[in-house]
Amino acid sequence: MDHADHVRLLRDGVPREPGTWADLGAGAGAFTLALADLLPAGSAIYAIDRDRGSLDDLRERYADFARGRAAPALRITLADFTRDLVIDHLDGVVMANSLHFLKEKAPMLARVRGMLRADGRLLLVEYDTDHGNAWVPYPISFETWSRVA
């Protein structure tokens, strides 16, 4: 997958007006950059991850991305989004390939709901399977998501 694929996966869920979003489990920022490509100037993105090295990579990548354009403000946050995070009134949350690391999804999804404004959006990017492996331990298929959401 490349940047265009990441943008395509998020495009229909991101409104064109300025907003404040979070990317939970941002890593090195593949979907943070896609979100930044879709949000207009005046927006803000919280990129949250517990891996400092990945966030350092994101910081460099975002500086290159934002150079010469009116990009959203980026707020990089070193935190475990399952525990350490206090953030609310978000217009949207992106969870791209991060929910599958959590065996119990309901508590995290309740936390995400508390982060969002009443009309906020959750954009979930996951593998369409319910069968885990060493790299994707607890995936959730679209069919299962449709039943529990």
mmCIF file of C-alpha atoms in Angstrom:
data_model
loop_
_atom_site.group_PDB
_atom_site.id
_atom_site.type_symbol
_atom_site.label_atom_id
_atom_site.label_comp_id
_atom_site.label_asym_id
_atom_site.label_seq_id
_atom_site.Cartn_x
_atom_site.Cartn_y
_atom_site.Cartn_z
ATOM 1 C CA MET A 1 0.000 0.000 0.000
ATOM 2 C CA ASP A 2 1.141 3.519 -0.696
ATOM 3 C CA HIS A 3 0.005 7.008 0.274
ATOM 4 C CA ALA A 4 -2.696 7.097 -2.424
ATOM 5 C CA ASP A 5 -4.166 3.852 -1.043
ATOM 6 C CA HIS A 6 -4.204 5.265 2.489
ATOM 7 C CA VAL A 7 -5.953 8.429 1.285
ATOM 8 C CA ARG A 8 -8.487 6.353 -0.663
ATOM 9 C CA LEU A 9 -9.333 4.287 2.430
ATOM 10 C CA LEU A 10 -10.083 7.409 4.507
ATOM 11 C CA ARG A 11 -11.495 9.791 1.884
ATOM 12 C CA ASP A 12 -15.222 9.086 2.228
ATOM 13 C CA GLY A 13 -15.129 9.397 6.024
ATOM 14 C CA VAL A 14 -13.328 12.721 6.320
ATOM 15 C CA PRO A 15 -15.441 15.878 5.930
ATOM 16 C CA ARG A 16 -13.941 18.805 4.059
ATOM 17 C CA GLU A 17 -14.335 21.331 6.894
ATOM 18 C CA PRO A 18 -11.627 22.006 9.492
ATOM 19 C CA GLY A 19 -11.660 19.699 12.475
ATOM 20 C CA THR A 20 -9.639 18.092 15.224
ATOM 21 C CA TRP A 21 -8.786 14.442 14.755
ATOM 22 C CA ALA A 22 -6.659 11.776 16.434
ATOM 23 C CA ASP A 23 -4.757 8.885 14.901
ATOM 24 C CA LEU A 24 -4.581 6.231 17.632
ATOM 25 C CA GLY A 25 -1.606 3.970 17.098
ATOM 26 C CA ALA A 26 -0.156 6.347 14.530
ATOM 27 C CA GLY A 27 3.197 4.598 14.223
ATOM 28 C CA ALA A 28 5.377 6.275 11.601
ATOM 29 C CA GLY A 29 2.327 8.080 10.268
ATOM 30 C CA ALA A 30 1.077 6.437 7.085
ATOM 31 C CA PHE A 31 -2.545 7.216 7.943
ATOM 32 C CA THR A 32 -1.665 10.445 9.751
ATOM 33 C CA LEU A 33 -0.269 11.753 6.461
ATOM 34 C CA ALA A 34 -3.332 10.519 4.576
ATOM 35 C CA LEU A 35 -5.583 12.299 7.060
ATOM 36 C CA ALA A 36 -3.486 15.457 6.725
ATOM 37 C CA ASP A 37 -3.908 15.263 2.962
ATOM 38 C CA LEU A 38 -7.693 15.223 3.378
ATOM 39 C CA LEU A 39 -8.192 17.811 6.129
ATOM 40 C CA PRO A 40 -8.130 21.513 5.239
ATOM 41 C CA ALA A 41 -5.951 24.191 6.804
ATOM 42 C CA GLY A 42 -7.134 25.123 10.271
ATOM 43 C CA SER A 43 -7.408 21.463 11.278
ATOM 44 C CA ALA A 44 -5.378 19.646 13.921
ATOM 45 C CA ILE A 45 -4.265 16.035 14.203
ATOM 46 C CA TYR A 46 -3.130 14.277 17.375
ATOM 47 C CA ALA A 47 -0.767 11.463 16.373
ATOM 48 C CA ILE A 48 -0.618 9.094 19.323
ATOM 49 C CA ASP A 49 1.675 6.115 19.697
ATOM 50 C CA ARG A 50 3.708 4.477 22.444
ATOM 51 C CA ASP A 51 6.794 4.010 20.264
ATOM 52 C CA ARG A 52 9.105 7.020 20.410
ATOM 53 C CA GLY A 53 11.137 5.922 17.377
ATOM 54 C CA SER A 54 8.044 5.707 15.183
ATOM 55 C CA LEU A 55 6.905 9.133 16.331
ATOM 56 C CA ASP A 56 10.363 10.561 15.590
ATOM 57 C CA ASP A 57 10.041 9.143 12.061
ATOM 58 C CA LEU A 58 6.580 10.690 11.771
ATOM 59 C CA ARG A 59 7.888 14.069 12.910
ATOM 60 C CA GLU A 60 10.448 14.045 10.072
ATOM 61 C CA ARG A 61 7.992 12.758 7.476
ATOM 62 C CA TYR A 62 5.397 15.349 8.466
ATOM 63 C CA ALA A 63 7.903 18.197 8.240
ATOM 64 C CA ASP A 64 8.612 17.150 4.646
ATOM 65 C CA PHE A 65 4.890 16.731 3.929
ATOM 66 C CA ALA A 66 3.911 20.119 5.375
ATOM 67 C CA ARG A 67 6.725 22.136 3.813
ATOM 68 C CA GLY A 68 5.254 24.761 1.491
ATOM 69 C CA ARG A 69 1.597 23.964 2.167
ATOM 70 C CA ALA A 70 -1.106 24.936 4.624
ATOM 71 C CA ALA A 71 -1.155 21.601 6.430
ATOM 72 C CA PRO A 72 -3.096 20.757 9.584
ATOM 73 C CA ALA A 73 -1.306 21.309 12.884
ATOM 74 C CA LEU A 74 0.288 18.084 14.092
ATOM 75 C CA ARG A 75 0.408 17.281 17.801
ATOM 76 C CA ILE A 76 2.609 14.264 18.368
ATOM 77 C CA THR A 77 1.878 12.489 21.643
ATOM 78 C CA LEU A 78 3.901 9.670 23.175
ATOM 79 C CA ALA A 79 1.289 7.590 25.006
ATOM 80 C CA ASP A 80 -0.376 4.213 25.177
ATOM 81 C CA PHE A 81 -3.799 5.078 23.792
ATOM 82 C CA THR A 82 -5.369 2.247 25.781
ATOM 83 C CA ARG A 83 -4.379 3.826 29.111
ATOM 84 C CA ASP A 84 -2.581 7.129 29.206
ATOM 85 C CA LEU A 85 -4.710 9.276 26.976
ATOM 86 C CA VAL A 86 -7.050 12.061 28.043
ATOM 87 C CA ILE A 87 -8.469 13.816 25.003
ATOM 88 C CA ASP A 88 -12.003 14.756 24.027
ATOM 89 C CA HIS A 89 -14.190 16.867 21.749
ATOM 90 C CA LEU A 90 -12.661 15.281 18.670
ATOM 91 C CA ASP A 91 -14.337 15.493 15.294
ATOM 92 C CA GLY A 92 -12.856 12.144 14.364
ATOM 93 C CA VAL A 93 -10.597 9.273 15.311
ATOM 94 C CA VAL A 94 -8.617 7.066 12.953
ATOM 95 C CA MET A 95 -7.646 3.604 14.141
ATOM 96 C CA ALA A 96 -5.700 2.016 11.296
ATOM 97 C CA ASN A 97 -4.307 -1.409 12.072
ATOM 98 C CA SER A 98 -4.303 -0.720 15.807
ATOM 99 C CA LEU A 99 -7.535 -2.218 17.142
ATOM 100 C CA HIS A 100 -6.381 -5.730 16.224
ATOM 101 C CA PHE A 101 -3.806 -5.588 19.033
ATOM 102 C CA LEU A 102 -6.578 -5.478 21.651
ATOM 103 C CA LYS A 103 -8.269 -8.709 22.657
ATOM 104 C CA GLU A 104 -11.114 -6.885 24.397
ATOM 105 C CA LYS A 105 -12.309 -4.202 22.003
ATOM 106 C CA ALA A 106 -15.439 -2.964 23.789
ATOM 107 C CA PRO A 107 -13.648 -0.998 26.555
ATOM 108 C CA MET A 108 -11.441 0.766 24.010
ATOM 109 C CA LEU A 109 -14.354 1.560 21.735
ATOM 110 C CA ALA A 110 -16.223 3.029 24.712
ATOM 111 C CA ARG A 111 -13.169 5.215 25.432
ATOM 112 C CA VAL A 112 -13.068 6.330 21.800
ATOM 113 C CA ARG A 113 -16.758 7.208 21.983
ATOM 114 C CA GLY A 114 -15.945 9.417 24.973
ATOM 115 C CA MET A 115 -13.256 11.183 22.957
ATOM 116 C CA LEU A 116 -15.636 12.114 20.162
ATOM 117 C CA ARG A 117 -18.072 14.965 19.842
ATOM 118 C CA ALA A 118 -21.704 13.870 19.531
ATOM 119 C CA ASP A 119 -21.401 13.870 15.734
ATOM 120 C CA GLY A 120 -17.805 12.595 15.669
ATOM 121 C CA ARG A 121 -16.575 9.832 13.401
ATOM 122 C CA LEU A 122 -14.521 6.706 13.947
ATOM 123 C CA LEU A 123 -12.634 5.525 10.861
ATOM 124 C CA LEU A 124 -11.483 1.967 11.346
ATOM 125 C CA VAL A 125 -9.001 0.285 8.996
ATOM 126 C CA GLU A 126 -8.502 -3.399 9.759
ATOM 127 C CA TYR A 127 -7.903 -6.737 8.093
ATOM 128 C CA ASP A 128 -11.162 -8.400 7.069
ATOM 129 C CA THR A 129 -10.734 -11.571 9.089
ATOM 130 C CA ASP A 130 -11.491 -12.935 12.523
ATOM 131 C CA HIS A 131 -8.494 -15.301 12.518
ATOM 132 C CA GLY A 132 -5.374 -13.904 14.147
ATOM 133 C CA ASN A 133 -1.693 -14.596 13.753
ATOM 134 C CA ALA A 134 1.519 -13.411 15.407
ATOM 135 C CA TRP A 135 1.410 -9.999 13.662
ATOM 136 C CA VAL A 136 -2.351 -9.433 13.806
ATOM 137 C CA PRO A 137 -3.361 -11.172 17.036
ATOM 138 C CA TYR A 138 -7.018 -10.115 17.407
ATOM 139 C CA PRO A 139 -8.439 -8.947 14.064
ATOM 140 C CA ILE A 140 -12.064 -8.079 13.511
ATOM 141 C CA SER A 141 -13.797 -8.730 10.211
ATOM 142 C CA PHE A 142 -16.276 -6.330 8.672
ATOM 143 C CA GLU A 143 -19.035 -8.862 9.308
ATOM 144 C CA THR A 144 -18.181 -9.076 13.015
ATOM 145 C CA TRP A 145 -17.772 -5.298 13.258
ATOM 146 C CA SER A 146 -21.226 -4.852 11.685
ATOM 147 C CA ARG A 147 -22.748 -7.035 14.390
ATOM 148 C CA VAL A 148 -21.050 -5.375 17.360
ATOM 149 C CA ALA A 149 -20.872 -1.723 16.301
#
